[in-house]
């Protein structure tokens, strides 16, 4: 049977969704791990230093490491990867001297865990610079604006990459990425579409983001991941930012994001106001925050009844 657990410092939690760990066949190993400040079960020379040999990333006392990690980490940050697939995302991480992410969530709902959650990955510094110390991260496969020919800058796609096929929108995934999916026959379709045009369009942190939605399989695995992370790291509460007056989750930067305990987006912590960190928009205008919020709230209620 395939694996369905995520792991941190020797602890494992089954999440009921397909997971491939870094040390398994077909897995991806984070190329650029770092030590978290204040955690003491590793060589401090691994904190904010260039990437070192894999053998140097040793966790000394697993029980102490777990206790310290549960105190330190209180956020799961959601990203889109602006990639065709998780395989593509991993190529980008490997080409960088510092980038990484604990998890990649592929189009087909497969979750790849790239390293023990004890380690820090450089995924979202936040405007305050402390964003990676307090968080674990998931990069969800979605091309965002790059799927629209008109908005594409990075890949300069010539045609919109989502096409209507027999009345349903579908991502036209190039062969070289399609054959790397766990199921090469998987058809990536957005979980929701907007009117005739299919894509969503909203302004986030001052910029209009036009993108197609994530897949149904990605939402299902993401909800399972949030529950699993909460079980492993209880300070990551099963909640998302919410504006009670507007009765919705804001899409851009929130107030005092460093204090938030729960699941939030890259755009919630980083609007580019902090100096060095760039302005961010992910997980973007198509992401269904309402669905995630309701699913997590339902979990809380079920747990309380137990
Ligand atoms: Zn991001």
XYZ file of N, CA, C and O in Angstrom, residues 144-224:
324
model
N -0.526 29.809 -12.144
C -1.004 31.167 -11.891
C -1.100 31.945 -13.201
O -1.538 31.400 -14.212
N -0.667 33.208 -13.201
C -0.811 34.070 -14.389
C -0.064 33.543 -15.607
O -0.355 33.948 -16.738
N 0.911 32.660 -15.378
C 1.710 32.144 -16.495
C 0.901 31.254 -17.444
O 1.359 30.925 -18.526
N -0.296 30.834 -17.008
C -1.125 29.985 -17.874
C -1.860 30.805 -18.929
O -2.363 30.270 -19.914
N -1.934 32.113 -18.712
C -2.606 32.998 -19.671
C -1.563 33.616 -20.602
O -0.628 34.264 -20.128
N -1.737 33.423 -21.884
C -0.757 33.939 -22.844
C -0.528 35.438 -22.638
O 0.611 35.920 -22.641
N -1.615 36.162 -22.408
C -1.529 37.612 -22.285
C -0.711 38.062 -21.067
O -0.063 39.109 -21.110
N -0.756 37.276 -19.987
C -0.066 37.653 -18.740
C 1.288 36.982 -18.568
O 2.040 37.322 -17.663
N 1.585 35.998 -19.405
C 2.784 35.193 -19.205
C 4.049 35.997 -19.473
O 4.251 36.533 -20.559
N 4.922 36.067 -18.474
C 6.197 36.766 -18.633
C 7.364 35.804 -18.534
O 8.295 35.843 -19.333
N 7.249 34.896 -17.561
C 8.338 33.973 -17.261
C 8.532 32.946 -18.379
O 9.633 32.711 -18.846
N 7.443 32.309 -18.792
C 7.548 31.209 -19.772
C 7.153 31.641 -21.184
O 7.323 30.895 -22.126
N 6.585 32.827 -21.288
C 6.138 33.360 -22.583
C 5.336 32.334 -23.383
O 5.677 31.978 -24.506
N 4.285 31.810 -22.749
C 3.446 30.823 -23.446
C 2.696 31.527 -24.581
O 2.285 32.680 -24.457
N 2.564 30.836 -25.698
C 1.964 31.470 -26.878
C 0.446 31.387 -26.900
O -0.218 32.216 -27.496
N -0.070 30.322 -26.248
C -1.529 30.166 -26.169
C -1.905 29.937 -24.718
O -1.086 29.423 -23.935
N -3.148 30.295 -24.359
C -3.616 29.993 -23.007
C -3.462 28.488 -22.775
O -3.812 27.683 -23.643
N -2.963 28.119 -21.598
C -2.666 26.697 -21.359
C -3.876 25.905 -20.862
O -3.833 24.683 -20.812
N -4.937 26.616 -20.486
C -6.175 25.907 -20.155
C -7.099 26.007 -21.359
O -7.313 27.100 -21.892
N -7.621 24.870 -21.806
C -8.487 24.832 -22.983
C -9.800 24.175 -22.604
O -9.838 23.303 -21.733
N -10.839 24.565 -23.330
C -12.132 23.904 -23.151
C -12.115 22.624 -23.976
O -11.913 22.663 -25.194
N -12.306 21.493 -23.292
C -12.380 20.210 -24.000
C -13.707 19.560 -23.653
O -13.947 19.240 -22.495
N -14.544 19.398 -24.647
C -15.912 18.879 -24.449
C -16.599 19.593 -23.275
O -17.147 18.978 -22.383
N -16.475 20.923 -23.290
C -17.203 21.729 -22.305
C -16.534 21.849 -20.950
O -17.070 22.499 -20.056
N -15.355 21.231 -20.766
C -14.672 21.345 -19.463
C -13.275 21.916 -19.670
O -12.560 21.552 -20.608
N -12.876 22.789 -18.738
C -11.544 23.379 -18.803
C -10.508 22.344 -18.392
O -10.708 21.589 -17.441
N -9.406 22.332 -19.127
C -8.360 21.354 -18.825
C -6.990 21.978 -19.100
O -6.828 22.711 -20.078
N -6.032 21.676 -18.240
C -4.668 22.168 -18.443
C -3.992 21.344 -19.530
O -3.965 20.111 -19.462
N -3.461 22.033 -20.529
C -2.725 21.358 -21.591
C -1.274 21.220 -21.121
O -0.439 22.078 -21.392
N -1.008 20.136 -20.384
C 0.299 19.952 -19.755
C 1.291 19.380 -20.771
O 1.049 18.324 -21.337
N 2.410 20.077 -21.014
C 3.382 19.551 -21.988
C 3.818 18.129 -21.619
O 3.956 17.797 -20.433
N 4.038 17.333 -22.645
C 4.394 15.913 -22.511
C 5.501 15.677 -21.477
O 5.419 14.764 -20.650
N 6.542 16.521 -21.499
C 7.690 16.245 -20.613
C 7.321 16.353 -19.122
O 7.972 15.737 -18.290
N 6.287 17.134 -18.810
C 5.843 17.193 -17.417
C 4.767 16.149 -17.141
O 4.711 15.567 -16.068
N 3.922 15.918 -18.135
C 2.838 14.953 -17.959
C 3.391 13.563 -17.649
O 2.905 12.877 -16.765
N 4.446 13.171 -18.348
C 4.957 11.812 -18.139
C 5.659 11.640 -16.787
O 5.908 10.526 -16.366
N 5.915 12.748 -16.089
C 6.525 12.660 -14.754
C 5.485 12.620 -13.637
O 5.839 12.459 -12.466
N 4.212 12.827 -13.970
C 3.175 12.726 -12.935
C 3.111 11.278 -12.464
O 3.436 10.357 -13.218
N 2.643 11.055 -11.234
C 2.519 9.661 -10.757
C 1.579 8.890 -11.667
O 1.775 7.730 -11.958
N 0.500 9.560 -12.107
C -0.392 8.965 -13.100
C -0.324 9.842 -14.355
O -0.950 10.898 -14.416
N 0.441 9.406 -15.363
C 0.631 10.254 -16.562
C -0.670 10.500 -17.328
O -0.715 11.413 -18.163
N -1.712 9.729 -17.030
C -2.996 9.947 -17.712
C -3.887 10.936 -16.970
O -5.008 11.213 -17.405
N -3.400 11.427 -15.836
C -4.215 12.353 -15.042
C -4.527 13.617 -15.843
O -3.661 14.204 -16.486
N -5.794 14.039 -15.785
C -6.210 15.273 -16.465
C -6.400 16.364 -15.410
O -7.239 16.224 -14.525
N -5.602 17.420 -15.513
C -5.687 18.500 -14.520
C -6.798 19.473 -14.905
O -6.688 20.193 -15.914
N -7.863 19.456 -14.101
C -8.982 20.376 -14.339
C -9.193 21.236 -13.099
O -9.099 20.731 -11.974
N -9.503 22.520 -13.284
C -9.745 23.375 -12.115
C -10.980 22.921 -11.337
O -11.975 22.527 -11.939
N -10.881 22.967 -9.995
C -11.998 22.529 -9.148
C -13.226 23.415 -9.373
O -14.352 22.939 -9.342
N -12.997 24.711 -9.589
C -14.109 25.632 -9.870
C -13.690 26.503 -11.055
O -12.500 26.738 -11.275
N -14.682 27.011 -11.780
C -14.369 27.943 -12.870
C -15.214 29.195 -12.695
O -16.217 29.191 -11.982
N -14.785 30.273 -13.344
C -15.489 31.551 -13.247
C -16.114 31.864 -14.607
O -15.385 32.157 -15.577
N -17.461 31.784 -14.634
C -18.207 32.176 -15.839
C -17.660 31.541 -17.103
O -17.119 30.442 -17.093
N -17.813 32.283 -18.204
C -17.383 31.801 -19.522
C -15.859 31.724 -19.638
O -15.323 30.852 -20.305
N -15.188 32.649 -18.970
C -13.735 32.762 -19.178
C -12.943 31.707 -18.392
O -11.774 31.459 -18.685
N -13.551 31.144 -17.360
C -12.897 30.042 -16.629
C -11.964 30.453 -15.518
O -11.963 29.862 -14.449
N -11.185 31.486 -15.721
C -10.191 31.876 -14.707
C -10.754 32.918 -13.749
O -11.725 33.604 -14.046
N -10.118 33.033 -12.583
C -10.502 34.016 -11.563
C -9.615 35.250 -11.694
O -8.491 35.147 -12.182
N -10.120 36.372 -11.267
C -9.367 37.617 -11.400
C -9.673 38.519 -10.215
O -10.805 38.966 -10.050
N -8.668 38.743 -9.377
C -8.832 39.662 -8.244
C -7.519 40.374 -7.970
O -6.456 39.853 -8.291
N -7.642 41.526 -7.323
C -6.438 42.285 -6.960
C -5.942 41.802 -5.599
O -6.713 41.702 -4.650
N -4.661 41.483 -5.537
C -4.035 41.025 -4.295
C -2.757 41.824 -4.061
O -1.888 41.872 -4.937
N -2.675 42.441 -2.896
C -1.511 43.297 -2.586
C -1.172 44.227 -3.751
O -0.008 44.367 -4.156
N -2.235 44.826 -4.321
C -2.044 45.882 -5.316
C -1.867 45.412 -6.753
O -1.653 46.227 -7.642
N -1.952 44.112 -7.007
C -1.773 43.631 -8.374
C -2.891 42.662 -8.758
O -3.319 41.856 -7.936
N -3.338 42.775 -10.018
C -4.407 41.878 -10.477
C -3.832 40.517 -10.846
O -2.890 40.431 -11.627
N -4.381 39.481 -10.245
C -3.900 38.114 -10.500
C -5.004 37.326 -11.193
O -6.095 37.156 -10.647
N -4.722 36.897 -12.411
C -5.695 36.115 -13.175
C -5.160 34.682 -13.277
O -4.053 34.449 -13.792
N -5.948 33.744 -12.782
C -5.454 32.353 -12.728
C -6.598 31.360 -12.662
O -7.690 31.693 -12.210
N -6.320 30.131 -13.105
C -7.290 29.057 -12.956
C -7.122 28.406 -11.586
O -6.038 28.453 -10.992
N -8.190 27.795 -11.133
C -8.238 27.204 -9.791
C -7.329 25.966 -9.700
O -6.955 25.367 -10.710
N -7.023 25.589 -8.494
C -6.323 24.335 -8.201
C -7.273 23.163 -8.504
O -8.463 23.367 -8.705
N -6.754 21.944 -8.523
C -7.603 20.794 -8.842
C -8.333 20.290 -7.588
O -7.915 20.566 -6.456
N -9.392 19.536 -7.812
C -10.139 18.935 -6.709
C -9.211 18.061 -5.851
O -9.270 18.084 -4.620
N -8.335 17.303 -6.508
C -7.416 16.419 -5.782
C -6.465 17.233 -4.898
O -6.111 16.800 -3.798
N -6.058 18.402 -5.375
C -5.187 19.249 -4.550
C -5.918 19.744 -3.299
O -5.349 19.750 -2.209
N -7.193 20.160 -3.448
C -7.945 20.614 -2.267
C -8.094 19.488 -1.247
O -7.928 19.697 -0.041
N -8.415 18.296 -1.736
C -8.632 17.186 -0.797
C -7.359 16.871 -0.022
O -7.388 16.697 1.202
N -6.228 16.826 -0.729
C -4.969 16.530 -0.036
C -4.565 17.689 0.879
O -4.066 17.474 1.983
N -4.803 18.921 0.427
C -4.439 20.076 1.257
C -5.192 20.058 2.592
O -4.603 20.295 3.654
N -6.488 19.766 2.542
C -7.285 19.710 3.778
C -6.716 18.617 4.696
O -6.534 18.821 5.903
N -6.373 17.467 4.100
C -5.781 16.363 4.880
C -4.432 16.787 5.462
O -4.105 16.458 6.611
